[in-house]
mmCIF file of C-alpha atoms and ligand atoms in Angstrom:
data_model
loop_
_atom_site.group_PDB
_atom_site.id
_atom_site.type_symbol
_atom_site.label_atom_id
_atom_site.label_comp_id
_atom_site.label_asym_id
_atom_site.label_seq_id
_atom_site.Cartn_x
_atom_site.Cartn_y
_atom_site.Cartn_z
ATOM 1 C CA MET A 333 74.322 123.213 92.785
ATOM 2 C CA SER A 334 73.748 120.273 95.148
ATOM 3 C CA ASN A 335 76.061 119.658 98.091
ATOM 4 C CA PRO A 336 78.971 117.278 97.370
ATOM 5 C CA ILE A 337 78.764 113.829 99.002
ATOM 6 C CA ASN A 338 80.245 113.848 102.519
ATOM 7 C CA HIS A 339 82.194 110.604 103.068
ATOM 8 C CA VAL A 340 83.203 111.704 106.562
ATOM 9 C CA GLU A 341 79.782 112.099 108.158
ATOM 10 C CA ASN A 342 79.026 109.411 110.768
ATOM 11 C CA LYS A 343 82.431 107.782 110.322
ATOM 12 C CA THR A 344 84.132 106.790 113.566
ATOM 13 C CA VAL A 345 87.703 108.046 113.560
ATOM 14 C CA ILE A 346 90.234 107.304 116.295
ATOM 15 C CA ILE A 347 92.920 109.984 116.653
ATOM 16 C CA THR A 348 96.045 109.422 118.729
ATOM 17 C CA GLY A 349 97.961 112.476 119.918
ATOM 18 C CA ALA A 350 94.654 114.362 120.072
ATOM 19 C CA SER A 351 95.500 116.414 123.169
ATOM 20 C CA SER A 352 97.357 119.106 121.182
ATOM 21 C CA GLY A 353 98.646 120.267 117.810
ATOM 22 C CA ILE A 354 97.780 118.346 114.656
ATOM 23 C CA GLY A 355 95.679 115.687 116.419
ATOM 24 C CA GLU A 356 93.572 118.271 118.230
ATOM 25 C CA ALA A 357 93.001 120.335 115.057
ATOM 26 C CA THR A 358 92.045 117.183 113.146
ATOM 27 C CA ALA A 359 89.583 116.087 115.824
ATOM 28 C CA ARG A 360 87.895 119.489 115.716
ATOM 29 C CA LEU A 361 87.686 119.592 111.907
ATOM 30 C CA LEU A 362 86.431 116.017 111.451
ATOM 31 C CA ALA A 363 83.823 116.490 114.183
ATOM 32 C CA GLU A 364 82.643 119.641 112.404
ATOM 33 C CA ARG A 365 82.140 117.486 109.289
ATOM 34 C CA GLY A 366 79.999 115.015 111.233
ATOM 35 C CA ALA A 367 82.496 112.298 112.204
ATOM 36 C CA ASN A 368 82.402 110.575 115.592
ATOM 37 C CA VAL A 369 85.872 111.362 116.879
ATOM 38 C CA VAL A 370 87.688 109.319 119.506
ATOM 39 C CA LEU A 371 90.422 111.403 121.112
ATOM 40 C CA ALA A 372 93.349 109.511 122.614
ATOM 41 C CA ALA A 373 96.521 110.639 124.413
ATOM 42 C CA ARG A 374 97.919 110.610 127.947
ATOM 43 C CA ARG A 375 96.750 114.070 129.120
ATOM 44 C CA THR A 376 93.133 113.190 129.856
ATOM 45 C CA GLU A 377 92.197 116.602 131.206
ATOM 46 C CA ARG A 378 93.090 118.262 127.920
ATOM 47 C CA LEU A 379 91.281 115.579 125.940
ATOM 48 C CA ASN A 380 88.157 116.106 128.028
ATOM 49 C CA GLU A 381 88.286 119.881 127.535
ATOM 50 C CA ILE A 382 88.593 119.506 123.751
ATOM 51 C CA ALA A 383 85.826 116.873 123.623
ATOM 52 C CA ALA A 384 83.526 119.087 125.721
ATOM 53 C CA GLN A 385 84.069 121.965 123.268
ATOM 54 C CA ILE A 386 83.389 119.658 120.307
ATOM 55 C CA GLU A 387 80.157 118.426 121.896
ATOM 56 C CA ALA A 388 79.086 121.966 122.825
ATOM 57 C CA ALA A 389 79.433 122.818 119.129
ATOM 58 C CA GLY A 390 77.114 119.917 118.241
ATOM 59 C CA GLY A 391 79.794 117.305 117.461
ATOM 60 C CA SER A 392 80.253 113.752 118.702
ATOM 61 C CA ALA A 393 83.409 112.944 120.674
ATOM 62 C CA MET A 394 84.694 110.479 123.235
ATOM 63 C CA THR A 395 88.055 110.420 125.007
ATOM 64 C CA ARG A 396 90.366 107.712 126.206
ATOM 65 C CA SER A 397 93.603 107.874 128.141
ATOM 66 C CA VAL A 398 96.123 105.932 126.062
ATOM 67 C CA ASP A 399 99.867 105.420 125.992
ATOM 68 C CA VAL A 400 100.539 104.347 122.403
ATOM 69 C CA THR A 401 103.687 102.479 123.459
ATOM 70 C CA ASP A 402 101.471 100.048 125.369
ATOM 71 C CA ALA A 403 99.751 97.614 122.972
ATOM 72 C CA ASP A 404 97.078 96.633 125.525
ATOM 73 C CA SER A 405 96.148 100.271 126.012
ATOM 74 C CA VAL A 406 95.740 100.772 122.251
ATOM 75 C CA ASP A 407 93.743 97.526 121.911
ATOM 76 C CA ALA A 408 91.410 98.743 124.667
ATOM 77 C CA LEU A 409 90.999 102.075 122.860
ATOM 78 C CA VAL A 410 89.830 100.362 119.674
ATOM 79 C CA TYR A 411 87.628 97.954 121.622
ATOM 80 C CA HIS A 412 85.841 100.795 123.439
ATOM 81 C CA ALA A 413 85.428 102.924 120.314
ATOM 82 C CA ASN A 414 83.918 99.965 118.477
ATOM 83 C CA ASN A 415 81.606 99.167 121.413
ATOM 84 C CA LEU A 416 80.369 102.723 121.651
ATOM 85 C CA PHE A 417 79.919 103.541 117.968
ATOM 86 C CA GLY A 418 79.379 100.038 116.522
ATOM 87 C CA ARG A 419 82.305 100.315 114.111
ATOM 88 C CA VAL A 420 85.680 101.985 113.583
ATOM 89 C CA ASP A 421 86.191 103.444 110.132
ATOM 90 C CA ALA A 422 89.639 104.948 110.533
ATOM 91 C CA ILE A 423 92.583 105.342 112.864
ATOM 92 C CA PHE A 424 94.866 108.373 112.649
ATOM 93 C CA ASN A 425 98.159 107.189 114.171
ATOM 94 C CA ASN A 426 99.482 110.644 114.897
ATOM 95 C CA ALA A 427 101.068 110.620 118.388
ATOM 96 C CA GLY A 428 104.750 111.483 118.187
ATOM 97 C CA VAL A 429 107.743 112.943 120.004
ATOM 98 C CA MET A 430 110.813 114.778 118.695
ATOM 99 C CA PRO A 431 113.603 115.316 121.240
ATOM 100 C CA LEU A 432 116.209 116.492 118.700
ATOM 101 C CA ALA A 433 119.936 116.219 119.460
ATOM 102 C CA PRO A 434 123.152 115.353 117.621
ATOM 103 C CA MET A 435 123.978 111.642 117.792
ATOM 104 C CA SER A 436 127.279 112.444 119.525
ATOM 105 C CA GLU A 437 125.280 113.574 122.596
ATOM 106 C CA LEU A 438 124.321 109.892 123.036
ATOM 107 C CA LYS A 439 120.872 110.636 124.379
ATOM 108 C CA THR A 440 120.006 106.978 124.085
ATOM 109 C CA GLY A 441 116.964 107.195 126.375
ATOM 110 C CA GLU A 442 115.493 109.770 123.970
ATOM 111 C CA TRP A 443 116.281 107.485 121.021
ATOM 112 C CA ASP A 444 114.342 104.692 122.754
ATOM 113 C CA ASN A 445 111.427 106.986 123.438
ATOM 114 C CA MET A 446 111.227 108.092 119.792
ATOM 115 C CA ILE A 447 111.401 104.503 118.603
ATOM 116 C CA ASN A 448 108.707 103.463 121.075
ATOM 117 C CA VAL A 449 106.252 106.292 120.440
ATOM 118 C CA ASN A 450 106.850 107.050 116.759
ATOM 119 C CA ILE A 451 107.305 103.491 115.440
ATOM 120 C CA ARG A 452 105.911 101.070 118.006
ATOM 121 C CA GLY A 453 102.967 103.404 118.626
ATOM 122 C CA VAL A 454 102.030 103.293 114.936
ATOM 123 C CA LEU A 455 102.452 99.507 114.822
ATOM 124 C CA ASN A 456 100.279 99.151 117.934
ATOM 125 C CA GLY A 457 97.572 101.233 116.258
ATOM 126 C CA ILE A 458 97.721 99.122 113.112
ATOM 127 C CA ALA A 459 97.662 95.832 115.049
ATOM 128 C CA ALA A 460 94.669 97.001 117.062
ATOM 129 C CA VAL A 461 92.485 97.836 114.038
ATOM 130 C CA LEU A 462 93.460 95.271 111.402
ATOM 131 C CA PRO A 463 91.379 92.337 112.768
ATOM 132 C CA LEU A 464 88.359 94.642 113.060
ATOM 133 C CA PHE A 465 88.894 96.047 109.568
ATOM 134 C CA LYS A 466 89.059 92.485 108.228
ATOM 135 C CA GLU A 467 85.771 91.635 109.966
ATOM 136 C CA GLN A 468 84.155 94.829 108.658
ATOM 137 C CA GLY A 469 85.552 94.367 105.147
ATOM 138 C CA GLY A 470 87.363 97.690 105.159
ATOM 139 C CA GLY A 471 88.865 100.592 107.048
ATOM 140 C CA HIS A 472 91.410 103.371 106.762
ATOM 141 C CA VAL A 473 94.829 103.671 108.425
ATOM 142 C CA ILE A 474 96.272 107.193 108.354
ATOM 143 C CA ASN A 475 99.783 107.630 109.730
ATOM 144 C CA THR A 476 101.624 110.863 110.464
ATOM 145 C CA ALA A 477 105.142 110.680 109.043
ATOM 146 C CA SER A 478 106.984 113.935 108.280
ATOM 147 C CA ILE A 479 109.180 115.648 105.735
ATOM 148 C CA GLY A 480 111.699 113.900 107.999
ATOM 149 C CA ALA A 481 110.577 110.734 106.187
ATOM 150 C CA HIS A 482 112.010 112.202 102.979
ATOM 151 C CA VAL A 483 115.135 114.018 104.072
ATOM 152 C CA VAL A 484 117.541 113.523 106.976
ATOM 153 C CA VAL A 485 118.841 116.547 108.884
ATOM 154 C CA PRO A 486 121.556 116.924 111.527
ATOM 155 C CA SER A 487 120.137 116.680 115.089
ATOM 156 C CA GLY A 488 117.145 114.864 113.620
ATOM 157 C CA VAL A 489 118.836 111.592 112.749
ATOM 158 C CA VAL A 490 116.878 109.254 115.010
ATOM 159 C CA TYR A 491 113.651 111.243 114.611
ATOM 160 C CA CYS A 492 113.997 111.037 110.812
ATOM 161 C CA ALA A 493 114.804 107.317 111.093
ATOM 162 C CA THR A 494 111.535 106.753 112.957
ATOM 163 C CA LYS A 495 109.635 108.711 110.307
ATOM 164 C CA TYR A 496 111.314 106.806 107.435
ATOM 165 C CA ALA A 497 110.076 103.709 109.274
ATOM 166 C CA VAL A 498 106.532 105.083 109.456
ATOM 167 C CA TRP A 499 106.695 105.767 105.719
ATOM 168 C CA ALA A 500 107.926 102.205 105.009
ATOM 169 C CA ILE A 501 105.309 100.616 107.271
ATOM 170 C CA SER A 502 102.533 102.602 105.588
ATOM 171 C CA GLU A 503 103.741 101.771 102.085
ATOM 172 C CA GLY A 504 104.129 98.069 102.909
ATOM 173 C CA LEU A 505 100.710 97.865 104.532
ATOM 174 C CA ARG A 506 99.204 99.582 101.495
ATOM 175 C CA GLN A 507 100.761 97.054 99.125
ATOM 176 C CA GLU A 508 99.487 94.151 101.222
ATOM 177 C CA SER A 509 95.947 95.489 101.530
ATOM 178 C CA THR A 510 93.086 95.185 99.099
ATOM 179 C CA ASP A 511 90.303 96.604 101.232
ATOM 180 C CA VAL A 512 92.150 98.757 103.783
ATOM 181 C CA ARG A 513 93.065 102.249 102.651
ATOM 182 C CA VAL A 514 96.434 103.549 103.862
ATOM 183 C CA THR A 515 97.478 107.193 103.872
ATOM 184 C CA THR A 516 100.743 108.797 104.962
ATOM 185 C CA ILE A 517 100.526 112.427 105.991
ATOM 186 C CA SER A 518 103.932 114.125 105.843
ATOM 187 C CA PRO A 519 103.857 117.601 107.358
ATOM 188 C CA GLY A 520 106.573 120.196 107.026
ATOM 189 C CA VAL A 521 107.059 122.525 109.950
ATOM 190 C CA VAL A 522 103.891 123.175 111.980
ATOM 191 C CA GLU A 523 103.364 125.378 115.034
ATOM 192 C CA THR A 524 102.648 122.849 117.807
ATOM 193 C CA GLU A 525 104.092 121.656 121.111
ATOM 194 C CA LEU A 526 106.338 119.166 119.292
ATOM 195 C CA GLY A 527 109.925 119.485 120.513
ATOM 196 C CA HIS A 528 108.961 120.787 123.975
ATOM 197 C CA ASP A 529 111.026 117.867 125.286
ATOM 198 C CA ILE A 530 114.281 118.856 123.502
ATOM 199 C CA THR A 531 117.096 118.833 126.058
ATOM 200 C CA ASP A 532 119.914 119.910 123.710
ATOM 201 C CA PRO A 533 120.052 123.773 123.699
ATOM 202 C CA THR A 534 121.498 124.065 120.160
ATOM 203 C CA SER A 535 118.756 121.868 118.707
ATOM 204 C CA LYS A 536 116.130 123.865 120.600
ATOM 205 C CA GLU A 537 117.447 127.094 119.042
ATOM 206 C CA LEU A 538 117.484 125.479 115.560
ATOM 207 C CA LEU A 539 113.844 124.487 115.942
ATOM 208 C CA THR A 540 112.883 128.004 117.043
ATOM 209 C CA GLN A 541 114.417 129.391 113.837
ATOM 210 C CA PHE A 542 112.821 126.693 111.661
ATOM 211 C CA ARG A 543 109.426 127.401 113.253
ATOM 212 C CA GLN A 544 109.402 130.973 111.933
ATOM 213 C CA LEU A 545 107.817 129.622 108.745
ATOM 214 C CA ALA A 546 105.471 127.208 110.509
ATOM 215 C CA LEU A 547 101.988 126.313 109.306
ATOM 216 C CA LYS A 548 98.996 126.215 111.624
ATOM 217 C CA PRO A 549 97.919 122.652 112.574
ATOM 218 C CA ASP A 550 94.655 123.169 110.710
ATOM 219 C CA ALA A 551 96.582 122.953 107.401
ATOM 220 C CA ILE A 552 97.424 119.339 108.219
ATOM 221 C CA ALA A 553 93.920 118.605 109.493
ATOM 222 C CA ARG A 554 92.587 119.596 106.061
ATOM 223 C CA ALA A 555 94.915 117.056 104.419
ATOM 224 C CA VAL A 556 93.557 114.322 106.696
ATOM 225 C CA LEU A 557 90.025 115.393 105.842
ATOM 226 C CA TYR A 558 90.851 115.240 102.117
ATOM 227 C CA ALA A 559 92.126 111.662 102.435
ATOM 228 C CA LEU A 560 89.150 110.532 104.512
ATOM 229 C CA ASP A 561 86.599 112.265 102.357
ATOM 230 C CA GLN A 562 87.087 109.990 99.344
ATOM 231 C CA PRO A 563 84.926 107.094 98.227
ATOM 232 C CA ALA A 564 86.065 103.653 99.469
ATOM 233 C CA ASP A 565 87.764 102.740 96.172
ATOM 234 C CA VAL A 566 90.032 105.810 96.230
ATOM 235 C CA ASP A 567 93.144 105.647 98.412
ATOM 236 C CA ILE A 568 95.125 108.855 98.869
ATOM 237 C CA ASN A 569 98.534 107.294 99.526
ATOM 238 C CA GLU A 570 100.544 110.276 100.668
ATOM 239 C CA VAL A 571 100.109 113.973 101.223
ATOM 240 C CA ILE A 572 103.131 116.208 101.846
ATOM 241 C CA VAL A 573 102.194 119.614 103.240
ATOM 242 C CA ARG A 574 104.924 122.239 103.510
ATOM 243 C CA PRO A 575 104.808 125.982 104.142
ATOM 244 C CA THR A 576 105.026 127.608 100.705
ATOM 245 C CA ALA A 577 108.146 129.537 101.688
ATOM 246 C CA SER A 578 109.986 126.522 103.093
ATOM 247 C CA ALA A 579 112.685 124.778 101.068
ATOM 248 C CA PHE A 580 112.685 121.736 103.386
HETATM 249 P P1 NDP B 243 102.288 117.893 119.692
HETATM 250 O O1 NDP B 243 103.445 117.778 120.636
HETATM 251 O O2 NDP B 243 101.412 119.084 119.805
HETATM 252 O O3 NDP B 243 101.397 116.591 119.758
HETATM 253 C C1 NDP B 243 101.934 115.325 120.016
HETATM 254 C C2 NDP B 243 100.816 114.448 120.554
HETATM 255 O O4 NDP B 243 101.332 113.129 120.774
HETATM 256 C C3 NDP B 243 100.253 114.948 121.866
HETATM 257 O O5 NDP B 243 98.845 114.881 121.813
HETATM 258 C C4 NDP B 243 100.782 113.941 122.882
HETATM 259 O O6 NDP B 243 99.821 113.773 123.917
HETATM 260 C C5 NDP B 243 100.863 112.681 122.034
HETATM 261 N N1 NDP B 243 101.757 111.676 122.594
HETATM 262 C C6 NDP B 243 103.095 111.752 122.808
HETATM 263 N N2 NDP B 243 103.552 110.626 123.373
HETATM 264 C C7 NDP B 243 102.457 109.808 123.527
HETATM 265 C C8 NDP B 243 102.265 108.508 124.056
HETATM 266 N N3 NDP B 243 103.291 107.781 124.557
HETATM 267 N N4 NDP B 243 101.034 107.984 124.045
HETATM 268 C C9 NDP B 243 99.981 108.691 123.554
HETATM 269 N N5 NDP B 243 100.103 109.921 123.036
HETATM 270 C C10 NDP B 243 101.321 110.479 123.027
HETATM 271 O O7 NDP B 243 102.941 117.815 118.240
HETATM 272 P P2 NDP B 243 102.329 117.673 116.752
HETATM 273 O O8 NDP B 243 100.883 117.887 116.744
HETATM 274 O O9 NDP B 243 103.199 118.481 115.903
HETATM 275 O O10 NDP B 243 102.667 116.145 116.460
HETATM 276 C C11 NDP B 243 101.779 115.256 115.829
HETATM 277 C C12 NDP B 243 102.552 114.385 114.848
HETATM 278 O O11 NDP B 243 103.003 115.214 113.764
HETATM 279 C C13 NDP B 243 103.789 113.709 115.416
HETATM 280 O O12 NDP B 243 103.833 112.375 114.951
HETATM 281 C C14 NDP B 243 104.934 114.521 114.804
HETATM 282 O O13 NDP B 243 106.104 113.759 114.708
HETATM 283 C C15 NDP B 243 104.346 114.881 113.467
HETATM 284 N N6 NDP B 243 104.973 116.013 112.777
HETATM 285 C C16 NDP B 243 104.922 117.268 113.315
HETATM 286 C C17 NDP B 243 105.558 118.328 112.668
HETATM 287 C C18 NDP B 243 105.601 119.697 113.261
HETATM 288 O O14 NDP B 243 106.349 120.558 112.739
HETATM 289 N N7 NDP B 243 104.856 120.000 114.311
HETATM 290 C C19 NDP B 243 106.231 118.136 111.364
HETATM 291 C C20 NDP B 243 106.187 116.783 110.883
HETATM 292 C C21 NDP B 243 105.578 115.767 111.571
HETATM 293 P P3 NDP B 243 100.098 113.473 125.467
HETATM 294 O O15 NDP B 243 101.374 114.151 125.834
HETATM 295 O O16 NDP B 243 98.873 114.051 126.128
HETATM 296 O O17 NDP B 243 100.144 111.978 125.566
#
């Protein structure tokens, strides 16, 4: 039997939040399949380590220090990726934060941070690629939402609100686009560093319990690969990936 067509090979894919967890696993998997991966986050040292390992394994990777809340920084990321590889085929807007706490704790600074990273960060990614995608006649926007975009839980109110917003932005962009593919990836619980910034002890304990069923980040990376690895006329709109044993 001949090998199936690989729609990922030689594609240039920008990945935000690539310094750990789902972003890191996705960068490694896509590079293995022949994509040029552009790793972006704030922790440059970690990005460089991951990129060095990808290159040592024969892959193609570049890194860029980016704060997704800063539109200029995200514009510069896309500009440099395009300059280096001659085109950008996809952006995986994946950077996110989740400082869970009940609303009554009034951790309004954490609310702002979630809004800025989880919503504004995704919008900045979209704004940075859309003009280029128009010029190229196509492209792929992949956004990380969450099961928190489908169900609201106590302590996760603002986090879920940001993920509902990511879902709505993705769906709206999809409806408006005829040549840009849009995919929402909605993971259930995954074993990553997400939530390391929780300051509310009860919420931290809740997350520890929830994490007992967690998937490995690679399970989500495979969903991203599935969406990317389709011909240009096929748009995988949403993939929800939960641990089999998890009700939520
Ligand atoms: P991690 O904490 O491991 O990864 C989060 C990534 O986001 C890191 O690479 C971090 O890099 C980056 N990041 C955070 N803030 C910024 C910023 N201002 N600018 C640029 N990068 C930033 O968690 P996950 O891998 O789990 O998270 C990835 C996505 O998956 C998030 O959107 C999260 O909401 C979502 N998700 C995760 C689930 C889970 O159970 N783990 C479930 C559902 C959704 P750095 O600090 O170096 O900047």
